[in-house]
PDB file of C-alpha atoms in Angstrom:
ATOM      1  CA  MET A   1      13.363   1.844 -17.561  1.00  0.00           C
ATOM      2  CA  ASN A   2      10.802   2.912 -20.090  1.00  0.00           C
ATOM      3  CA  ASP A   3       7.415   2.966 -18.404  1.00  0.00           C
ATOM      4  CA  ASP A   4       5.568   1.972 -21.577  1.00  0.00           C
ATOM      5  CA  LEU A   5       7.699  -1.168 -22.058  1.00  0.00           C
ATOM      6  CA  ALA A   6       7.677  -2.224 -18.401  1.00  0.00           C
ATOM      7  CA  ALA A   7       4.015  -1.646 -17.489  1.00  0.00           C
ATOM      8  CA  VAL A   8       1.958  -4.809 -17.054  1.00  0.00           C
ATOM      9  CA  ALA A   9      -1.205  -3.034 -15.908  1.00  0.00           C
ATOM     10  CA  ARG A  10      -2.435   0.441 -16.702  1.00  0.00           C
ATOM     11  CA  LEU A  11      -5.269   2.880 -16.192  1.00  0.00           C
ATOM     12  CA  SER A  12      -5.254   5.654 -18.790  1.00  0.00           C
ATOM     13  CA  ALA A  13      -7.407   8.802 -18.325  1.00  0.00           C
ATOM     14  CA  VAL A  14      -9.882   6.664 -16.362  1.00  0.00           C
ATOM     15  CA  SER A  15     -12.990   8.153 -14.807  1.00  0.00           C
ATOM     16  CA  LYS A  16     -15.489   6.220 -12.664  1.00  0.00           C
ATOM     17  CA  ARG A  17     -18.655   7.225 -10.850  1.00  0.00           C
ATOM     18  CA  LEU A  18     -20.191   5.112  -8.104  1.00  0.00           C
ATOM     19  CA  GLY A  19     -23.378   5.945  -6.223  1.00  0.00           C
ATOM     20  CA  GLY A  20     -23.658   9.276  -7.997  1.00  0.00           C
ATOM     21  CA  ARG A  21     -20.135  10.351  -6.884  1.00  0.00           C
ATOM     22  CA  THR A  22     -17.050  10.755  -9.041  1.00  0.00           C
ATOM     23  CA  VAL A  23     -14.523   8.352  -7.503  1.00  0.00           C
ATOM     24  CA  LEU A  24     -11.819   8.538 -10.195  1.00  0.00           C
ATOM     25  CA  ASP A  25     -11.285  11.635 -12.303  1.00  0.00           C
ATOM     26  CA  GLY A  26      -9.010  11.179 -15.336  1.00  0.00           C
ATOM     27  CA  LEU A  27      -6.682   8.809 -13.477  1.00  0.00           C
ATOM     28  CA  ASP A  28      -3.408   7.678 -15.024  1.00  0.00           C
ATOM     29  CA  LEU A  29      -1.707   4.782 -13.236  1.00  0.00           C
ATOM     30  CA  SER A  30       0.743   2.089 -14.251  1.00  0.00           C
ATOM     31  CA  ILE A  31       2.184  -0.967 -12.535  1.00  0.00           C
ATOM     32  CA  ARG A  32       5.583  -2.209 -13.663  1.00  0.00           C
ATOM     33  CA  ALA A  33       7.231  -5.616 -13.749  1.00  0.00           C
ATOM     34  CA  GLY A  34       9.901  -6.306 -11.110  1.00  0.00           C
ATOM     35  CA  GLU A  35       8.616  -3.642  -8.728  1.00  0.00           C
ATOM     36  CA  VAL A  36       6.560  -3.500  -5.561  1.00  0.00           C
ATOM     37  CA  THR A  37       4.239  -0.550  -6.003  1.00  0.00           C
ATOM     38  CA  ALA A  38       2.356   0.699  -2.930  1.00  0.00           C
ATOM     39  CA  LEU A  39      -0.955   2.459  -3.592  1.00  0.00           C
ATOM     40  CA  LEU A  40      -1.637   4.685  -0.590  1.00  0.00           C
ATOM     41  CA  GLY A  41      -4.085   7.377   0.419  1.00  0.00           C
ATOM     42  CA  PRO A  42      -6.951   8.182   2.749  1.00  0.00           C
ATOM     43  CA  ASN A  43     -10.236   6.287   2.781  1.00  0.00           C
ATOM     44  CA  GLY A  44     -12.326   7.372  -0.187  1.00  0.00           C
ATOM     45  CA  ALA A  45      -9.325   8.372  -2.308  1.00  0.00           C
ATOM     46  CA  GLY A  46     -10.199   5.770  -4.949  1.00  0.00           C
ATOM     47  CA  LYS A  47      -7.720   2.970  -4.180  1.00  0.00           C
ATOM     48  CA  THR A  48     -10.276   0.179  -3.993  1.00  0.00           C
ATOM     49  CA  THR A  49     -11.949   1.298  -7.189  1.00  0.00           C
ATOM     50  CA  SER A  50      -8.595   1.466  -8.978  1.00  0.00           C
ATOM     51  CA  VAL A  51      -7.777  -2.060  -7.938  1.00  0.00           C
ATOM     52  CA  ALA A  52     -11.244  -3.272  -9.042  1.00  0.00           C
ATOM     53  CA  LEU A  53     -10.670  -1.745 -12.479  1.00  0.00           C
ATOM     54  CA  LEU A  54      -7.209  -3.252 -12.860  1.00  0.00           C
ATOM     55  CA  THR A  55      -8.483  -6.704 -11.906  1.00  0.00           C
ATOM     56  CA  GLY A  56     -11.571  -6.600 -14.135  1.00  0.00           C
ATOM     57  CA  ARG A  57     -14.176  -6.449 -11.384  1.00  0.00           C
ATOM     58  CA  LEU A  58     -15.310  -3.035 -12.630  1.00  0.00           C
ATOM     59  CA  ALA A  59     -15.199  -1.315 -16.014  1.00  0.00           C
ATOM     60  CA  PRO A  60     -14.282   2.360 -16.465  1.00  0.00           C
ATOM     61  CA  ASP A  61     -16.910   4.934 -17.448  1.00  0.00           C
ATOM     62  CA  ALA A  62     -14.266   6.698 -19.530  1.00  0.00           C
ATOM     63  CA  GLY A  63     -10.665   5.992 -20.436  1.00  0.00           C
ATOM     64  CA  THR A  64      -9.110   2.538 -20.660  1.00  0.00           C
ATOM     65  CA  ALA A  65      -7.981  -0.199 -18.297  1.00  0.00           C
ATOM     66  CA  SER A  66      -5.471  -2.765 -19.539  1.00  0.00           C
ATOM     67  CA  LEU A  67      -3.902  -5.869 -18.032  1.00  0.00           C
ATOM     68  CA  PHE A  68      -0.992  -7.369 -19.984  1.00  0.00           C
ATOM     69  CA  GLY A  69      -2.254  -5.289 -22.957  1.00  0.00           C
ATOM     70  CA  LEU A  70      -5.746  -6.833 -22.778  1.00  0.00           C
ATOM     71  CA  ASP A  71      -9.092  -5.928 -21.289  1.00  0.00           C
ATOM     72  CA  PRO A  72      -8.745  -7.027 -17.608  1.00  0.00           C
ATOM     73  CA  ARG A  73     -11.986  -9.006 -17.882  1.00  0.00           C
ATOM     74  CA  ARG A  74     -10.529 -11.384 -20.504  1.00  0.00           C
ATOM     75  CA  PRO A  75      -9.571 -14.855 -19.177  1.00  0.00           C
ATOM     76  CA  ALA A  76      -6.215 -14.690 -20.944  1.00  0.00           C
ATOM     77  CA  ALA A  77      -5.242 -11.682 -18.803  1.00  0.00           C
ATOM     78  CA  ARG A  78      -6.761 -12.958 -15.575  1.00  0.00           C
ATOM     79  CA  ARG A  79      -4.801 -16.230 -15.778  1.00  0.00           C
ATOM     80  CA  ARG A  80      -1.636 -14.170 -15.198  1.00  0.00           C
ATOM     81  CA  LEU A  81      -3.098 -12.413 -12.136  1.00  0.00           C
ATOM     82  CA  GLY A  82      -2.915 -13.386  -8.458  1.00  0.00           C
ATOM     83  CA  VAL A  83      -5.175 -11.485  -6.047  1.00  0.00           C
ATOM     84  CA  MET A  84      -5.322 -11.327  -2.249  1.00  0.00           C
ATOM     85  CA  LEU A  85      -8.365  -9.306  -1.225  1.00  0.00           C
ATOM     86  CA  GLN A  86      -8.979  -8.177   2.333  1.00  0.00           C
ATOM     87  CA  SER A  87     -12.626  -9.276   2.289  1.00  0.00           C
ATOM     88  CA  ALA A  88     -12.246 -12.731   0.698  1.00  0.00           C
ATOM     89  CA  GLY A  89     -13.526 -15.704   2.693  1.00  0.00           C
ATOM     90  CA  LEU A  90     -12.421 -19.350   2.796  1.00  0.00           C
ATOM     91  CA  PRO A  91     -14.607 -22.483   2.638  1.00  0.00           C
ATOM     92  CA  ASP A  92     -14.809 -23.892   6.164  1.00  0.00           C
ATOM     93  CA  VAL A  93     -14.883 -27.597   5.228  1.00  0.00           C
ATOM     94  CA  LEU A  94     -11.831 -27.813   2.933  1.00  0.00           C
ATOM     95  CA  THR A  95      -8.355 -28.351   4.260  1.00  0.00           C
ATOM     96  CA  ILE A  96      -5.670 -25.862   3.298  1.00  0.00           C
ATOM     97  CA  ARG A  97      -4.006 -28.412   1.032  1.00  0.00           C
ATOM     98  CA  GLU A  98      -7.304 -29.196  -0.729  1.00  0.00           C
ATOM     99  CA  LEU A  99      -8.109 -25.518  -1.256  1.00  0.00           C
ATOM    100  CA  VAL A 100      -4.701 -24.604  -2.595  1.00  0.00           C
ATOM    101  CA  THR A 101      -4.746 -27.645  -4.906  1.00  0.00           C
ATOM    102  CA  VAL A 102      -8.152 -26.676  -6.339  1.00  0.00           C
ATOM    103  CA  HIS A 103      -7.125 -23.062  -6.815  1.00  0.00           C
ATOM    104  CA  ALA A 104      -3.801 -23.960  -8.436  1.00  0.00           C
ATOM    105  CA  GLY A 105      -5.745 -25.934 -11.020  1.00  0.00           C
ATOM    106  CA  TYR A 106      -7.041 -22.683 -12.520  1.00  0.00           C
ATOM    107  CA  TYR A 107      -3.566 -21.737 -13.709  1.00  0.00           C
ATOM    108  CA  PRO A 108      -1.634 -23.178 -16.701  1.00  0.00           C
ATOM    109  CA  ASP A 109       1.691 -23.525 -14.839  1.00  0.00           C
ATOM    110  CA  PRO A 110       1.104 -23.533 -11.055  1.00  0.00           C
ATOM    111  CA  ARG A 111       3.755 -23.893  -8.426  1.00  0.00           C
ATOM    112  CA  PRO A 112       4.118 -27.288  -6.748  1.00  0.00           C
ATOM    113  CA  ILE A 113       1.702 -27.354  -3.815  1.00  0.00           C
ATOM    114  CA  GLY A 114       4.492 -27.935  -1.327  1.00  0.00           C
ATOM    115  CA  GLU A 115       6.410 -24.896  -2.566  1.00  0.00           C
ATOM    116  CA  THR A 116       3.314 -22.715  -2.289  1.00  0.00           C
ATOM    117  CA  LEU A 117       2.585 -23.878   1.271  1.00  0.00           C
ATOM    118  CA  ALA A 118       6.205 -23.249   2.282  1.00  0.00           C
ATOM    119  CA  LEU A 119       6.288 -19.748   0.772  1.00  0.00           C
ATOM    120  CA  ALA A 120       3.142 -18.869   2.669  1.00  0.00           C
ATOM    121  CA  SER A 121       4.496 -20.439   5.910  1.00  0.00           C
ATOM    122  CA  ILE A 122       1.530 -22.846   6.196  1.00  0.00           C
ATOM    123  CA  ALA A 123       3.158 -26.200   5.445  1.00  0.00           C
ATOM    124  CA  ASP A 124       2.593 -27.322   9.042  1.00  0.00           C
ATOM    125  CA  LEU A 125      -1.123 -26.432   8.751  1.00  0.00           C
ATOM    126  CA  ALA A 126      -1.730 -28.139   5.411  1.00  0.00           C
ATOM    127  CA  ASP A 127      -4.276 -30.678   6.680  1.00  0.00           C
ATOM    128  CA  ARG A 128      -6.206 -28.267   8.919  1.00  0.00           C
ATOM    129  CA  ARG A 129      -9.704 -27.268   7.786  1.00  0.00           C
ATOM    130  CA  CYS A 130     -10.019 -23.619   6.875  1.00  0.00           C
ATOM    131  CA  GLY A 131     -12.853 -23.130   9.362  1.00  0.00           C
ATOM    132  CA  GLN A 132     -10.383 -23.830  12.175  1.00  0.00           C
ATOM    133  CA  LEU A 133      -7.911 -21.090  11.298  1.00  0.00           C
ATOM    134  CA  SER A 134      -7.086 -17.896  13.194  1.00  0.00           C
ATOM    135  CA  GLY A 135      -7.300 -14.562  11.382  1.00  0.00           C
ATOM    136  CA  GLY A 136      -3.582 -14.455  10.757  1.00  0.00           C
ATOM    137  CA  GLN A 137      -3.515 -18.065   9.498  1.00  0.00           C
ATOM    138  CA  ALA A 138      -6.393 -17.356   7.150  1.00  0.00           C
ATOM    139  CA  ARG A 139      -4.504 -14.413   5.673  1.00  0.00           C
ATOM    140  CA  ARG A 140      -1.522 -16.668   4.983  1.00  0.00           C
ATOM    141  CA  VAL A 141      -3.829 -19.105   3.160  1.00  0.00           C
ATOM    142  CA  GLN A 142      -5.186 -16.240   1.096  1.00  0.00           C
ATOM    143  CA  TYR A 143      -1.644 -15.268   0.254  1.00  0.00           C
ATOM    144  CA  ALA A 144      -0.973 -18.881  -0.852  1.00  0.00           C
ATOM    145  CA  LEU A 145      -3.967 -18.684  -3.182  1.00  0.00           C
ATOM    146  CA  ALA A 146      -2.563 -15.470  -4.705  1.00  0.00           C
ATOM    147  CA  ILE A 147       0.888 -16.911  -5.411  1.00  0.00           C
ATOM    148  CA  CYS A 148       0.046 -20.520  -6.296  1.00  0.00           C
ATOM    149  CA  GLY A 149      -0.220 -19.804 -10.058  1.00  0.00           C
ATOM    150  CA  ARG A 150       3.142 -18.075 -10.515  1.00  0.00           C
ATOM    151  CA  ALA A 151       1.247 -14.890 -11.350  1.00  0.00           C
ATOM    152  CA  ASP A 152       3.002 -12.133 -13.317  1.00  0.00           C
ATOM    153  CA  LEU A 153       1.006  -9.539 -11.333  1.00  0.00           C
ATOM    154  CA  LEU A 154       0.180  -9.906  -7.652  1.00  0.00           C
ATOM    155  CA  VAL A 155      -2.443  -7.625  -6.127  1.00  0.00           C
ATOM    156  CA  LEU A 156      -2.162  -7.677  -2.340  1.00  0.00           C
ATOM    157  CA  ASP A 157      -4.842  -5.778  -0.421  1.00  0.00           C
ATOM    158  CA  GLU A 158      -3.819  -5.284   3.220  1.00  0.00           C
ATOM    159  CA  PRO A 159      -1.871  -8.570   3.068  1.00  0.00           C
ATOM    160  CA  THR A 160      -0.648  -8.674   6.699  1.00  0.00           C
ATOM    161  CA  ALA A 161      -3.884  -7.590   8.400  1.00  0.00           C
ATOM    162  CA  ALA A 162      -4.434  -9.789  11.487  1.00  0.00           C
ATOM    163  CA  MET A 163      -0.847 -11.156  11.304  1.00  0.00           C
ATOM    164  CA  ASP A 164       1.693 -10.829  14.096  1.00  0.00           C
ATOM    165  CA  ARG A 165       4.803  -8.843  13.234  1.00  0.00           C
ATOM    166  CA  GLY A 166       6.979 -11.930  12.820  1.00  0.00           C
ATOM    167  CA  SER A 167       4.604 -13.500  10.323  1.00  0.00           C
ATOM    168  CA  ALA A 168       4.261 -10.177   8.494  1.00  0.00           C
ATOM    169  CA  ARG A 169       8.031  -9.807   8.109  1.00  0.00           C
ATOM    170  CA  THR A 170       8.269 -13.365   6.768  1.00  0.00           C
ATOM    171  CA  LEU A 171       5.627 -12.533   4.168  1.00  0.00           C
ATOM    172  CA  TRP A 172       7.455  -9.299   3.268  1.00  0.00           C
ATOM    173  CA  GLY A 173      10.545 -11.375   2.466  1.00  0.00           C
ATOM    174  CA  THR A 174       8.689 -13.648   0.032  1.00  0.00           C
ATOM    175  CA  VAL A 175       6.959 -10.670  -1.651  1.00  0.00           C
ATOM    176  CA  ARG A 176      10.327  -9.005  -2.115  1.00  0.00           C
ATOM    177  CA  ASP A 177      11.760 -12.222  -3.617  1.00  0.00           C
ATOM    178  CA  LEU A 178       8.849 -12.541  -6.053  1.00  0.00           C
ATOM    179  CA  ALA A 179       9.352  -8.978  -7.264  1.00  0.00           C
ATOM    180  CA  ASP A 180      13.106  -9.537  -7.593  1.00  0.00           C
ATOM    181  CA  ASP A 181      12.296 -12.559  -9.789  1.00  0.00           C
ATOM    182  CA  GLY A 182      10.304 -10.258 -12.125  1.00  0.00           C
ATOM    183  CA  ALA A 183       6.739 -10.236 -10.835  1.00  0.00           C
ATOM    184  CA  ALA A 184       4.847  -6.962 -10.604  1.00  0.00           C
ATOM    185  CA  VAL A 185       3.327  -6.397  -7.158  1.00  0.00           C
ATOM    186  CA  LEU A 186       0.580  -3.911  -6.323  1.00  0.00           C
ATOM    187  CA  LEU A 187       0.241  -3.401  -2.557  1.00  0.00           C
ATOM    188  CA  THR A 188      -2.444  -1.500  -0.708  1.00  0.00           C
ATOM    189  CA  SER A 189      -1.903  -1.077   3.006  1.00  0.00           C
ATOM    190  CA  HIS A 190      -2.811   1.187   5.909  1.00  0.00           C
ATOM    191  CA  ASP A 191       0.458   0.033   7.545  1.00  0.00           C
ATOM    192  CA  LEU A 192       2.869   2.663   6.248  1.00  0.00           C
ATOM    193  CA  ALA A 193       5.821   0.896   7.857  1.00  0.00           C
ATOM    194  CA  GLU A 194       4.935  -2.075   5.648  1.00  0.00           C
ATOM    195  CA  ALA A 195       4.795   0.104   2.557  1.00  0.00           C
ATOM    196  CA  ASP A 196       8.084   1.754   3.501  1.00  0.00           C
ATOM    197  CA  ALA A 197       9.796  -1.621   4.001  1.00  0.00           C
ATOM    198  CA  LEU A 198       8.475  -3.258   0.822  1.00  0.00           C
ATOM    199  CA  ALA A 199       7.813  -0.686  -1.859  1.00  0.00           C
ATOM    200  CA  ASP A 200      10.144   0.341  -4.653  1.00  0.00           C
ATOM    201  CA  ARG A 201       7.598   2.949  -5.638  1.00  0.00           C
ATOM    202  CA  VAL A 202       4.781   4.704  -3.818  1.00  0.00           C
ATOM    203  CA  LEU A 203       1.689   6.131  -5.511  1.00  0.00           C
ATOM    204  CA  VAL A 204      -0.284   8.503  -3.283  1.00  0.00           C
ATOM    205  CA  MET A 205      -3.939   9.043  -4.171  1.00  0.00           C
ATOM    206  CA  GLU A 206      -6.260  11.810  -3.177  1.00  0.00           C
ATOM    207  CA  ALA A 207      -9.769  12.519  -4.523  1.00  0.00           C
ATOM    208  CA  GLY A 208      -9.403  10.105  -7.428  1.00  0.00           C
ATOM    209  CA  ARG A 209      -6.038  11.360  -8.670  1.00  0.00           C
ATOM    210  CA  ILE A 210      -2.358  10.453  -8.165  1.00  0.00           C
ATOM    211  CA  VAL A 211      -0.700  13.314  -6.240  1.00  0.00           C
ATOM    212  CA  ALA A 212       2.729  11.696  -5.821  1.00  0.00           C
ATOM    213  CA  ASP A 213       4.682   8.959  -7.583  1.00  0.00           C
ATOM    214  CA  ASP A 214       8.157   8.383  -6.168  1.00  0.00           C
ATOM    215  CA  THR A 215      10.367   6.125  -4.065  1.00  0.00           C
ATOM    216  CA  PRO A 216       9.745   5.942  -0.293  1.00  0.00           C
ATOM    217  CA  ALA A 217      13.130   7.618   0.326  1.00  0.00           C
ATOM    218  CA  ALA A 218      12.331  10.540  -1.993  1.00  0.00           C
ATOM    219  CA  LEU A 219       8.945  11.014  -0.344  1.00  0.00           C
ATOM    220  CA  ARG A 220      10.500  10.961   3.129  1.00  0.00           C
ATOM    221  CA  ALA A 221      12.965  13.591   1.972  1.00  0.00           C
ATOM    222  CA  ARG A 222      10.023  15.905   1.164  1.00  0.00           C
ATOM    223  CA  ALA A 223       9.088  15.862   4.864  1.00  0.00           C
ATOM    224  CA  GLY A 224      12.497  17.209   5.923  1.00  0.00           C
ATOM    225  CA  GLY A 225      14.932  15.824   8.425  1.00  0.00           C
ATOM    226  CA  SER A 226      12.836  15.640  11.603  1.00  0.00           C
ATOM    227  CA  VAL A 227       9.253  16.119  12.779  1.00  0.00           C
ATOM    228  CA  ILE A 228       8.515  17.847  16.063  1.00  0.00           C
ATOM    229  CA  ARG A 229       5.132  17.396  17.730  1.00  0.00           C
ATOM    230  CA  CYS A 230       3.900  19.139  20.908  1.00  0.00           C
ATOM    231  CA  ARG A 231       1.035  20.920  22.611  1.00  0.00           C
ATOM    232  CA  SER A 232       1.736  24.624  22.260  1.00  0.00           C
ATOM    233  CA  THR A 233       0.068  28.008  22.456  1.00  0.00           C
ATOM    234  CA  LEU A 234       1.980  29.030  19.317  1.00  0.00           C
ATOM    235  CA  LEU A 235       0.029  29.190  16.097  1.00  0.00           C
ATOM    236  CA  PRO A 236       1.507  27.514  12.983  1.00  0.00           C
ATOM    237  CA  ALA A 237       2.182  30.945  11.441  1.00  0.00           C
ATOM    238  CA  ALA A 238       4.424  31.836  14.399  1.00  0.00           C
ATOM    239  CA  ALA A 239       6.066  28.418  14.518  1.00  0.00           C
ATOM    240  CA  ALA A 240       6.945  28.675  10.817  1.00  0.00           C
ATOM    241  CA  LEU A 241       9.186  31.669  11.643  1.00  0.00           C
ATOM    242  CA  LEU A 242      11.367  29.665  14.051  1.00  0.00           C
ATOM    243  CA  PRO A 243      14.886  28.762  12.866  1.00  0.00           C
ATOM    244  CA  ALA A 244      15.310  25.696  10.581  1.00  0.00           C
ATOM    245  CA  VAL A 245      11.535  25.219  10.222  1.00  0.00           C
ATOM    246  CA  ARG A 246      10.439  24.010   6.783  1.00  0.00           C
ATOM    247  CA  GLU A 247       6.737  23.685   7.532  1.00  0.00           C
ATOM    248  CA  ALA A 248       4.335  24.020  10.439  1.00  0.00           C
ATOM    249  CA  GLY A 249       0.744  22.971  10.876  1.00  0.00           C
ATOM    250  CA  MET A 250      -1.791  21.382  13.206  1.00  0.00           C
ATOM    251  CA  GLU A 251      -2.238  17.641  13.606  1.00  0.00           C
ATOM    252  CA  GLY A 252      -5.328  17.328  15.757  1.00  0.00           C
ATOM    253  CA  ALA A 253      -4.536  19.221  18.964  1.00  0.00           C
ATOM    254  CA  ASP A 254      -0.786  19.010  18.339  1.00  0.00           C
ATOM    255  CA  LEU A 255       1.479  21.521  16.691  1.00  0.00           C
ATOM    256  CA  ARG A 256       3.474  19.629  14.005  1.00  0.00           C
ATOM    257  CA  ILE A 257       6.730  21.141  12.765  1.00  0.00           C
ATOM    258  CA  VAL A 258       8.969  19.850   9.998  1.00  0.00           C
ATOM    259  CA  SER A 259      12.534  20.909  10.758  1.00  0.00           C
ATOM    260  CA  ALA A 260      15.859  20.726   8.992  1.00  0.00           C
ATOM    261  CA  ASP A 261      17.633  20.892  12.381  1.00  0.00           C
ATOM    262  CA  ALA A 262      15.505  19.596  15.221  1.00  0.00           C
ATOM    263  CA  ALA A 263      17.823  20.710  18.043  1.00  0.00           C
ATOM    264  CA  VAL A 264      17.916  24.294  16.843  1.00  0.00           C
ATOM    265  CA  THR A 265      14.149  24.425  16.279  1.00  0.00           C
ATOM    266  CA  ALA A 266      13.351  22.769  19.621  1.00  0.00           C
ATOM    267  CA  ARG A 267      15.465  25.250  21.611  1.00  0.00           C
ATOM    268  CA  ALA A 268      13.750  28.164  19.906  1.00  0.00           C
ATOM    269  CA  LEU A 269      10.343  26.553  20.415  1.00  0.00           C
ATOM    270  CA  LEU A 270      10.933  26.116  24.141  1.00  0.00           C
ATOM    271  CA  ASP A 271      12.057  29.750  24.400  1.00  0.00           C
ATOM    272  CA  ALA A 272       8.999  30.945  22.516  1.00  0.00           C
ATOM    273  CA  ASP A 273       6.478  28.935  24.544  1.00  0.00           C
ATOM    274  CA  THR A 274       7.396  28.291  28.172  1.00  0.00           C
ATOM    275  CA  LYS A 275       4.092  26.405  28.685  1.00  0.00           C
ATOM    276  CA  LEU A 276       4.813  23.895  25.923  1.00  0.00           C
ATOM    277  CA  GLU A 277       3.891  20.263  26.724  1.00  0.00           C
ATOM    278  CA  GLY A 278       4.408  16.796  25.269  1.00  0.00           C
ATOM    279  CA  LEU A 279       7.440  17.580  23.094  1.00  0.00           C
ATOM    280  CA  ARG A 280       8.337  14.675  20.803  1.00  0.00           C
ATOM    281  CA  ILE A 281      11.019  14.607  18.102  1.00  0.00           C
ATOM    282  CA  ALA A 282      11.455  11.850  15.515  1.00  0.00           C
ATOM    283  CA  ASP A 283      12.992  11.309  12.107  1.00  0.00           C
ATOM    284  CA  ALA A 284      10.570  11.941   9.290  1.00  0.00           C
ATOM    285  CA  THR A 285       8.725   8.782   8.242  1.00  0.00           C
ATOM    286  CA  LEU A 286       6.749   7.856   5.174  1.00  0.00           C
ATOM    287  CA  GLU A 287       3.635   8.634   7.235  1.00  0.00           C
ATOM    288  CA  ASP A 288       4.980  12.149   7.883  1.00  0.00           C
ATOM    289  CA  ALA A 289       5.686  12.651   4.181  1.00  0.00           C
ATOM    290  CA  ILE A 290       2.171  11.588   3.184  1.00  0.00           C
ATOM    291  CA  ALA A 291       0.634  13.725   5.931  1.00  0.00           C
ATOM    292  CA  THR A 292       2.556  16.686   4.502  1.00  0.00           C
ATOM    293  CA  LEU A 293       1.340  15.877   0.988  1.00  0.00           C
ATOM    294  CA  LEU A 294      -2.305  15.507   1.956  1.00  0.00           C
ATOM    295  CA  ALA A 295      -2.607  18.293   4.569  1.00  0.00           C
ATOM    296  CA  PRO A 296      -5.073  21.011   3.490  1.00  0.00           C
ATOM    297  CA  THR A 297      -3.142  24.094   2.486  1.00  0.00           C
ATOM    298  CA  ASP A 298      -4.938  26.210   5.081  1.00  0.00           C
ATOM    299  CA  GLU A 299      -3.638  23.868   7.841  1.00  0.00           C
ATOM    300  CA  ARG A 300       0.048  24.166   6.997  1.00  0.00           C
ATOM    301  CA  ILE A 301       2.423  27.042   6.449  1.00  0.00           C
ATOM    302  CA  ALA A 302       5.722  26.682   4.621  1.00  0.00           C
ATOM    303  CA  ALA A 303       8.560  28.732   5.962  1.00  0.00           C
TER     304      ALA A 303
END
């Protein structure tokens, strides 16, 4: 699909300084209709600033931000946007039904209130005051506020924080359905299992730039077949010479090895270091792939 035709939100050559520090440096980023896009990266990479620019809460110092082809600060663009921020609070005295009803009134064609409450799994809590909610329940209300207006772009910042796994998986299902119906979804999350389960596309940020833009499966493939972790006297340079090793480096106190054949590598590793401890072998995950992408070059050695 042509990126220019499908993009509903875009940052083009955007730079932004905050507090005397360059947060974004010539950033290009696009969000497409019908996709869940996960924006990932370490703290300080520029994710929050990027979201603030796309939603009109900040303006770029250089470059352009656009939302549905308009300045993101224009009401015509913002009426097509649904946002779930991690830090947003709820008014204690309103019931859930009252709050969702008020919020839906800001949109030209909102969902029926009952449908919104059902999608957010809070129909049974509709008459409870927001001040009486648990953290997970409050997050579901915030999700209801994001989806009540049939938004063409949903921005979900850590959407399942404070939720139990069952509630999180239910929310994942509705997000997936909304994207399949044509909505664009921008997801930020520290839960990489969530990003792996939901995202069609993953953008990895580091130091104000996009360093990877691919599917979760393609990113996992970059990390190789398996990841071996252990406490070892071997240095990464020596480990990189073992059979089937694609990459070796340190992860804290652990030696981390990416291997195309874990059994072959593990046998050679045990022969090379008889004092080895804490050997763990697992299939490469999205977390492994991102760790490989973001590891300083002096901490990893490619075989």
